[in-house]
Coordinates of C-alpha atoms in Angstrom, one line a residue:
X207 CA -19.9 22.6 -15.8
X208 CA -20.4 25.4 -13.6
X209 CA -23.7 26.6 -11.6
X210 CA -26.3 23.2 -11.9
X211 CA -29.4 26.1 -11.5
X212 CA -30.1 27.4 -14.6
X213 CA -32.5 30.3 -13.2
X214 CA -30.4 31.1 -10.2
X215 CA -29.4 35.3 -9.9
X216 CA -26.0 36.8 -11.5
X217 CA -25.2 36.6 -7.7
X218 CA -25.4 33.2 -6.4
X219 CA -22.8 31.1 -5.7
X220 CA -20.9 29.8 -8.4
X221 CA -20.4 26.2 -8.3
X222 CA -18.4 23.6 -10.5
X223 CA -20.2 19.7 -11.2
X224 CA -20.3 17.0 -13.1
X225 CA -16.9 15.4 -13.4
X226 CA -15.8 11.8 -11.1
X227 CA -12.8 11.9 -9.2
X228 CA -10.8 8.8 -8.5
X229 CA -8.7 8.9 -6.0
X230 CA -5.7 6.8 -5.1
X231 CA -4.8 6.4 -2.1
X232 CA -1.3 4.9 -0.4
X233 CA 0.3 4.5 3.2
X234 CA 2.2 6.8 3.6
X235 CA 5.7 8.6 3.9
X236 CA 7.5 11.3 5.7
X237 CA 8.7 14.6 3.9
X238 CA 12.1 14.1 4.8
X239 CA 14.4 11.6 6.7
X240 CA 15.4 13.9 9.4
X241 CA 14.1 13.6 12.8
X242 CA 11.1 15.8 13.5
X243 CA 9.5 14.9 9.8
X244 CA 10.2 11.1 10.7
X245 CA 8.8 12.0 14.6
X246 CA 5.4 13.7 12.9
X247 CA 4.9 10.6 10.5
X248 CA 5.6 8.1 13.1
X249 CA 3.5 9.8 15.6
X250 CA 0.2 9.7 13.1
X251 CA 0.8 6.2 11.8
X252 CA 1.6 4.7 15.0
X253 CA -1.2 6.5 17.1
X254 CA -3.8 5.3 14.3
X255 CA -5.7 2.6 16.8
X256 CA -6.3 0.2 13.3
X257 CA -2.5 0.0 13.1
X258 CA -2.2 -0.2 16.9
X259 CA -5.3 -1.1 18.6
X260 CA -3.8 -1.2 22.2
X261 CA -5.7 1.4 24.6
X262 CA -5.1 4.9 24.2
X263 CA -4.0 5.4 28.4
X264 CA -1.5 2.6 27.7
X265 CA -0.3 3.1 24.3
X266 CA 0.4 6.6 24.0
X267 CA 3.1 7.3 26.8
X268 CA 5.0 4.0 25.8
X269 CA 4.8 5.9 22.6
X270 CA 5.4 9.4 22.8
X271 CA 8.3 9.1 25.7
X272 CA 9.9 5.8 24.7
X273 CA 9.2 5.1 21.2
X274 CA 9.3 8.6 19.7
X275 CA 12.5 9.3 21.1
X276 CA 14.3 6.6 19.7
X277 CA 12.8 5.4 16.6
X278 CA 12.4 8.4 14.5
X279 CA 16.5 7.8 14.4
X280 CA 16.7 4.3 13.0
X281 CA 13.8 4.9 10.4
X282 CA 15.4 8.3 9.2
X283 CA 18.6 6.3 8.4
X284 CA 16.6 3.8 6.7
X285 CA 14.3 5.9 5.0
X286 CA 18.2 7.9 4.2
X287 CA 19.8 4.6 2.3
X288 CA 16.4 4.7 -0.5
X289 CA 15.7 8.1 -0.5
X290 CA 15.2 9.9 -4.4
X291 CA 17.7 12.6 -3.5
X292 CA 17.1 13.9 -6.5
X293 CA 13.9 14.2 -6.2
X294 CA 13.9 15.2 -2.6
X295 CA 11.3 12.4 -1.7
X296 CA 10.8 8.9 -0.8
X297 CA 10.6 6.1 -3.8
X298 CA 7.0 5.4 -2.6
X299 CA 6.1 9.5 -3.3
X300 CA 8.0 9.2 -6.9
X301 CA 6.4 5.9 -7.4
X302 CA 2.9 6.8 -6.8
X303 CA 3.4 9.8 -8.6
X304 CA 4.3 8.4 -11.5
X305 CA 1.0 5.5 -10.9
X306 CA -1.5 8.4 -10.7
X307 CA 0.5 9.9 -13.9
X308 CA -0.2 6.6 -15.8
X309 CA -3.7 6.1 -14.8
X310 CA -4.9 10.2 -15.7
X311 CA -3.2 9.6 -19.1
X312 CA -5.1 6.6 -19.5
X313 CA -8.6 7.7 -18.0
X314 CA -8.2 10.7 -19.9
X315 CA -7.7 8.4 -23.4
X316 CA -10.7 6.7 -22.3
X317 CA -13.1 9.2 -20.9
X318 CA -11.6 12.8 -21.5
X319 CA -11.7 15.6 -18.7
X320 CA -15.3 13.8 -17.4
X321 CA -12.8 12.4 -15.2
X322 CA -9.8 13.7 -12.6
X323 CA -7.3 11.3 -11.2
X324 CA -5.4 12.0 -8.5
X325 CA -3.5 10.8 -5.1
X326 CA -3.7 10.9 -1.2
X327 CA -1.9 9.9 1.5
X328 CA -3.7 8.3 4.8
X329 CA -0.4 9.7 6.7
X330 CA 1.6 12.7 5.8
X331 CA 1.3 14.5 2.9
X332 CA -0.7 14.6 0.6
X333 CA -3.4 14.6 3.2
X334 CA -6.6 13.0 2.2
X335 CA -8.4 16.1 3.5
X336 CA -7.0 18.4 1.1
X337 CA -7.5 16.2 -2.1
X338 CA -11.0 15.7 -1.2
X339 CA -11.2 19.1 -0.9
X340 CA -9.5 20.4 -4.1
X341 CA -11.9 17.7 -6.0
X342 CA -15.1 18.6 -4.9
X343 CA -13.6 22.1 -5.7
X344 CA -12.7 20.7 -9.6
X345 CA -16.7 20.4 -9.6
X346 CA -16.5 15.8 -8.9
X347 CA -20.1 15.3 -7.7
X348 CA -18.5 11.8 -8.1
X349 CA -15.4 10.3 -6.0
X350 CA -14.2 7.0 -6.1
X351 CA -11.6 6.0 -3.7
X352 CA -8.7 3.7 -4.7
X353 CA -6.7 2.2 -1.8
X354 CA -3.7 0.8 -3.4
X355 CA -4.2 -2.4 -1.7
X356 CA -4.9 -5.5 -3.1
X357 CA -6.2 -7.2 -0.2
X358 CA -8.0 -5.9 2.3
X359 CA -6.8 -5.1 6.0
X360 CA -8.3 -3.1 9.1
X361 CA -4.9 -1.2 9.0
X362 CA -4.7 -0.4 5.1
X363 CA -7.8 -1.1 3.5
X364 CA -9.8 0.0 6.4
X365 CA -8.2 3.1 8.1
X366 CA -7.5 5.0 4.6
X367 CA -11.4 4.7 4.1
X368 CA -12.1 6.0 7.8
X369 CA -9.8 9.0 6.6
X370 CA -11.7 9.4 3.5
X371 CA -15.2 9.2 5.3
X372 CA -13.7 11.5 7.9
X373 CA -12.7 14.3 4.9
X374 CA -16.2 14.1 3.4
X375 CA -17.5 15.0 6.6
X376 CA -16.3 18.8 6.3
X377 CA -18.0 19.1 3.2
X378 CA -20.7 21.2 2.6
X379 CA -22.2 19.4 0.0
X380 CA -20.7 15.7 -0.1
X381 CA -19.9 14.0 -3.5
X382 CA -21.7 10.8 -4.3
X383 CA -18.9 8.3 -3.3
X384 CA -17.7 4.6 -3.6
X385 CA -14.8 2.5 -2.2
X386 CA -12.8 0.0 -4.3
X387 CA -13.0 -3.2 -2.9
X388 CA -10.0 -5.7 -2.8
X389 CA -8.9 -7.0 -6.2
X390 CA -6.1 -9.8 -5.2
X391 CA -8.4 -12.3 -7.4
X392 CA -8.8 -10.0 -10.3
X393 CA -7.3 -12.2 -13.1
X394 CA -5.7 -8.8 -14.7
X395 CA -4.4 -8.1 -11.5
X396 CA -3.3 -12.1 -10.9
X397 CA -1.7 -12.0 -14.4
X398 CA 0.2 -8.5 -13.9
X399 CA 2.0 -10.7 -10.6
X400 CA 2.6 -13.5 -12.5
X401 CA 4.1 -11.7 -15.8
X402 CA 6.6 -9.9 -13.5
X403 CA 7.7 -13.2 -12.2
X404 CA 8.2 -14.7 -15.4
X405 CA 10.0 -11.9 -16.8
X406 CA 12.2 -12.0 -13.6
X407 CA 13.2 -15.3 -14.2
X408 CA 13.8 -15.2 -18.1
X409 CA 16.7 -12.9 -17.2
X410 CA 18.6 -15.2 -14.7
X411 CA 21.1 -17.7 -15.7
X412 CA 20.1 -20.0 -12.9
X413 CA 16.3 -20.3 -11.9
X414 CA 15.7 -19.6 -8.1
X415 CA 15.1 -22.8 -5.9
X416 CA 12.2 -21.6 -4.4
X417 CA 10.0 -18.1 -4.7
X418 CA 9.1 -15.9 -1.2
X419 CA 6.0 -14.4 -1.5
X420 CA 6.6 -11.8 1.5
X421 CA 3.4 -10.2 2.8
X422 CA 3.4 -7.1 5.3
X423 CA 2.5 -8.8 8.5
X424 CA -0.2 -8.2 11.2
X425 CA -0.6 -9.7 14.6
X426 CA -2.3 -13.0 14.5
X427 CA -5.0 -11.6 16.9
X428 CA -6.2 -9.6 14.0
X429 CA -7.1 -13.3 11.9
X430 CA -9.3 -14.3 15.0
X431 CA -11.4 -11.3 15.4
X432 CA -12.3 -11.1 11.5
X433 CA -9.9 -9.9 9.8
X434 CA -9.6 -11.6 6.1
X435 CA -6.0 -10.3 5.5
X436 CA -4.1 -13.5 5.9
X437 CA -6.8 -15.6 4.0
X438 CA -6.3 -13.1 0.7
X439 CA -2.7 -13.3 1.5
X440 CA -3.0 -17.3 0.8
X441 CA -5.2 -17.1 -2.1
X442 CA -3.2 -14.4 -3.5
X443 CA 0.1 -17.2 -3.9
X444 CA -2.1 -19.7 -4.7
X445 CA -3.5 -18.0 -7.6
X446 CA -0.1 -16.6 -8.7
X447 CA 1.1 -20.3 -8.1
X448 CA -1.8 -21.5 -10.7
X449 CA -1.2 -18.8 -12.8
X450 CA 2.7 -19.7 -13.5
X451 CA 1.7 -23.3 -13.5
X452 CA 3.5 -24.5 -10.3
X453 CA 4.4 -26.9 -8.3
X454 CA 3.0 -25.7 -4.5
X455 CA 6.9 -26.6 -3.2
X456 CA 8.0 -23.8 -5.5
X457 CA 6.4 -21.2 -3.8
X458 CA 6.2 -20.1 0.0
X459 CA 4.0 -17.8 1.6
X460 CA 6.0 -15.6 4.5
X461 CA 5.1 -12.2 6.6
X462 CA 7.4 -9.2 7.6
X463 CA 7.6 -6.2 9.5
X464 CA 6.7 -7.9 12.6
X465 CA 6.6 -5.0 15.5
X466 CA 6.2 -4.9 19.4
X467 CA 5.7 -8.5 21.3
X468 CA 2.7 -10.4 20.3
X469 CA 2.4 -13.5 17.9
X470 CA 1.8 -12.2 14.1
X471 CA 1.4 -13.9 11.1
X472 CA 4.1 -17.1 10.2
X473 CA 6.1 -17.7 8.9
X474 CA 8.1 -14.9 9.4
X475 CA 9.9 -13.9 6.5
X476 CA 13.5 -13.2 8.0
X477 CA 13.5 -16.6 9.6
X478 CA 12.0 -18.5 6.7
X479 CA 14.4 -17.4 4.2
X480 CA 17.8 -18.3 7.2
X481 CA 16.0 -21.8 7.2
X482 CA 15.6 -22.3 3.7
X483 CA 19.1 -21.1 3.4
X484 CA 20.1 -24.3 5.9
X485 CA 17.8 -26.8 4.5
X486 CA 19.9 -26.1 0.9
X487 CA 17.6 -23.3 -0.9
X488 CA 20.9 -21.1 -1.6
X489 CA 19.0 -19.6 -4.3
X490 CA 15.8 -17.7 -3.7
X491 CA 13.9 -14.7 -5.4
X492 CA 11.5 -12.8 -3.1
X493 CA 8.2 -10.6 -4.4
X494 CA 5.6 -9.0 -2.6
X495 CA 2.1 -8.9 -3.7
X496 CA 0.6 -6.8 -0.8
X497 CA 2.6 -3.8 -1.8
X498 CA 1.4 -1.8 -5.2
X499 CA 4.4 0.6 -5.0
X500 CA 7.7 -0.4 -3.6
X501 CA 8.6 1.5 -0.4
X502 CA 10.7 1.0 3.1
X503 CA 9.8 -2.4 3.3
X504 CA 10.4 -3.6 0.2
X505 CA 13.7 -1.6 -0.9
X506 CA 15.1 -1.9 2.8
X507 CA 13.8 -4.8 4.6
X508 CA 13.7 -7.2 2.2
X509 CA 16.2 -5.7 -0.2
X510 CA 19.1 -5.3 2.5
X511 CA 17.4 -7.3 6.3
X512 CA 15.8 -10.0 4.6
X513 CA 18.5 -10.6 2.2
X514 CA 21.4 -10.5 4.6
X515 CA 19.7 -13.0 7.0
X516 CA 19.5 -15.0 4.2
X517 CA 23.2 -14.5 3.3
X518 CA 24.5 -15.1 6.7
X519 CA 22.3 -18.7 7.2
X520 CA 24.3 -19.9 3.9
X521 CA 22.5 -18.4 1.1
X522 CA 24.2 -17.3 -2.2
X523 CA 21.9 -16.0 -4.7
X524 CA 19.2 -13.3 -3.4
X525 CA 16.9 -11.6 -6.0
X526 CA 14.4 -9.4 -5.2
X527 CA 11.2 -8.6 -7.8
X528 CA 10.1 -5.3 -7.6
X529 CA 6.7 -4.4 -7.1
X530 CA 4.4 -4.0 -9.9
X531 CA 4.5 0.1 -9.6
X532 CA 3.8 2.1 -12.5
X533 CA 4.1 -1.2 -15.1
X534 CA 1.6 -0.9 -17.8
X535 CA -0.1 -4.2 -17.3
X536 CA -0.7 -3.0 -13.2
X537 CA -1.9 0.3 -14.5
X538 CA -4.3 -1.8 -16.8
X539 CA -5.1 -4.3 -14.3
X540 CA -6.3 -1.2 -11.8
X541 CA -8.1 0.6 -14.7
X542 CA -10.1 -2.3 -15.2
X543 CA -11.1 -2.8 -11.9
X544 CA -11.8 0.7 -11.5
X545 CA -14.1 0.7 -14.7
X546 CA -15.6 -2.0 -13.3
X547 CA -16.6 0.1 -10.0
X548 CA -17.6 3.4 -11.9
X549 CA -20.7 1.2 -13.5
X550 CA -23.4 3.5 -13.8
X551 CA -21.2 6.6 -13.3
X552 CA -20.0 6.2 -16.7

C-alpha cells in the first residue's frame, strides 16, 4: 500500500505500509581475506564491548597497535583456505544467502508479498543499518528480527539486537518491532539437530565412539554475572541426547574459540578431543549446535585445528557434521518459530 491518508493533497509525501519484514540476522564476515577488509572486520567485532567487555582506555591500544597488526594476517589465511572463490565470498555469506533464499520462498508460499525476508550482518556487510532502512522503505510498518542463534548470549544474541535498536533509532517513523527469542528447546529445532546426526551416522561404516558437541566459547566470567549461554549450551546436548535416545557417555559437551587469557568455558574442545584420543576414543564425530550456518569456526577450527589435535593425541577417524544451514527441516524448524512470534501480526 502506498499513502495510509486517504484525504491527504496530490502533494504530500508518498509513503509505502503494511507489509512485516523479518529479518535474519548473522555474525558476521569480512568482504575479502586480504588485510585491510580483515583489519576493518576485526576492528568492529573485536571493539564491540559485548564481545570484549575490558575498558575502552585499556583495550583499545592493546588492540589497535598490537592485535590489529598481526592478526588480520593469520585470520586472512584462514578465512583464504574456506573461502567460495567462486563466489568471491565467505561460506557463511553464501550460506546465509541461500537461508534467507529458503525462508522468502517459504514465507512467500505461506503469506504472499504481505511479507519481505531478508538478511543483516551485526559486523561488515550487509550492515543492519541499511536493511532496516531499505525495509521501512519496502513500506514494513512491521519488523521482526531473527538472530540466527539458538541460544542466547550477551555477544550474539544480545549485541545484534543493540545494532538493530541502534538502526531504528534514525528512523523517522519506527516500525512496530519484535526480537526472536532463543529456540534451542524448540522440538522442531531439537529434531532438525538430531536428524542430521542420524543421517551422519547411517552413512559411516563404523559408528563414532563418542559425539563432540562443540559450542563457541565465552569467558566463564560471563556465566557468573548472568549470562544463560552455557546453561542452554547443556540443555541443548541433553535434549539432542534424549532426542537420539542416548546413553549420556555417548555424548560430550565442549567449548572453542577460546581468546586472550582468562578462564572460559570447559572443557575446551581442542584438549577434550587430544584426551579422548588417549583415553582410546579413536573415533569421534563433532557437530555444533550454536552455529546455524557453518563459518571460520566450524570449516577451519574444528574441521582442520580441532581435528589435527585429535589426530596427533592418537586419533584415527575424525568426522565433522555440518551445520544445519539451509536444510529444509532447519528452514522449517525457524519458520515455525518465527510464526509463532508474528502472532497477532498475521
Amino acid at each position: 500500500m502506498t499513502n495510509p491518508l486517504p484525504h491527504a493533497p496530490a502533494d504530500h509525501p508518498k509513503v509505502k505500509f503494511g507489509k512485516i519484514g523479518i529479518l535474519l540476522a548473522n555474525l558476521g564476515t569480512p568482504d575479502d581475506y586480504t588485510y585491510w577488509p580483515m583489519r576493518r572486520y576485526l576492528n568492529e567485532f573485536l571493539s564491540d564491548q559485548r564481545v570484549i567487555d575490558y575498558p575502552k582506555w585499556k583495550w583499545q591500544p592493546l588492540l589497535q597497535l598490537i592485535i590489529l597488526t598481526k592478526r588480520p594476517f593469520s585470520s586472512g589465511a584462514a578465512y583464504k583456505s574456506i573461502w567460495n572463490h567462486d563466489k568471491g565470498e565467505s561460506p557463511l555469506m553464501t550460506i546465509t544467502k541461500d537461508q534467507t533464499a529458503a525462508m522468502a520462498a517459504l514465507m512467500n508460499e505461506r503469506h504472499g508479498d504481505k511479507v519481505l525476508v531478508d538478511f543483516c550482518m551485526r559486523y561488515g556487510n550487509p550492515s543492519t543499518k541499511s536493511k532496516v532502512r531499505a525495509m521501512v522503505e519496502a513500506g514494513c510498518d512491521k519488523i521482526l528480527f531473527v538472530p540466527l542463534y539458538p541460544q542466547y548470549a550477551g555477544a550474539t544474541s544480545a549485541t545484534a539486537n543493540d545494532q538493530f535498536f541502534r538502526a531504528l533509532m534514525e528512523e523517522a517513523w519506527q516500525p512496530s518491532v519484535r526480537t526472536l527469542p532463543a529456540y534451542f528447546n524448540y522440538p522442531a529445532y531439537v529434531d532438525a539437530l538430531a536428524g542430521s546426526v542420524e543421517r551422519a551416522y547411517t552413512e559411516m561404516a563404523t559408528k563414532p565412539d563418542v559425539l563432540v558437541a562443540s559450542y563457541h566459547g565465552m569467558p566463564e566470567r560471563y556465566l557468573m554475572q548472568g549470562d544463560p549461554y552455557h546453561c542452554q549450551c547443556q540443555k541443548t546436548t541433553r535434549l539432542m541426547r534424549e532426542r537420539l535416545g542416548w546413553d549420556k557417555d555417548q555424548i560430550v559437551t565442549t567449548f572453542q574459540s577460546k581468546f586472550g587469557p582468562e578462564e572460559w568455558l570447559k572443557p575446551y574442545t581442542v584438549e577434550e578431543v587430544a584426551r579422548l584420543a588417549e583415553s582410546g576414543k579413536k573415533r569421534i564425530a563433532v557437530i555444533a549446535p550454536a552455529f546455524s550456518a557453518d563459518c571460520i569456526e566450524t570449516l577451519e577450527e574444528i574441521n582442520e585445528e580441532i581435528q589435527e589435535a585429535f589426530v596427533e593425541a592418537g586419533g584415527e577417524e575424525f568426522t565433522y557434521i555440518p551445520c544445519l544451514n539451509d536444510e529444509a527441516a532447519h528452514i522449517s524448524a525457524l519458520a515455525q518459530v518465527i510464526e509463532e512470534n508474528l502472532g497477532g501480526w498475521i
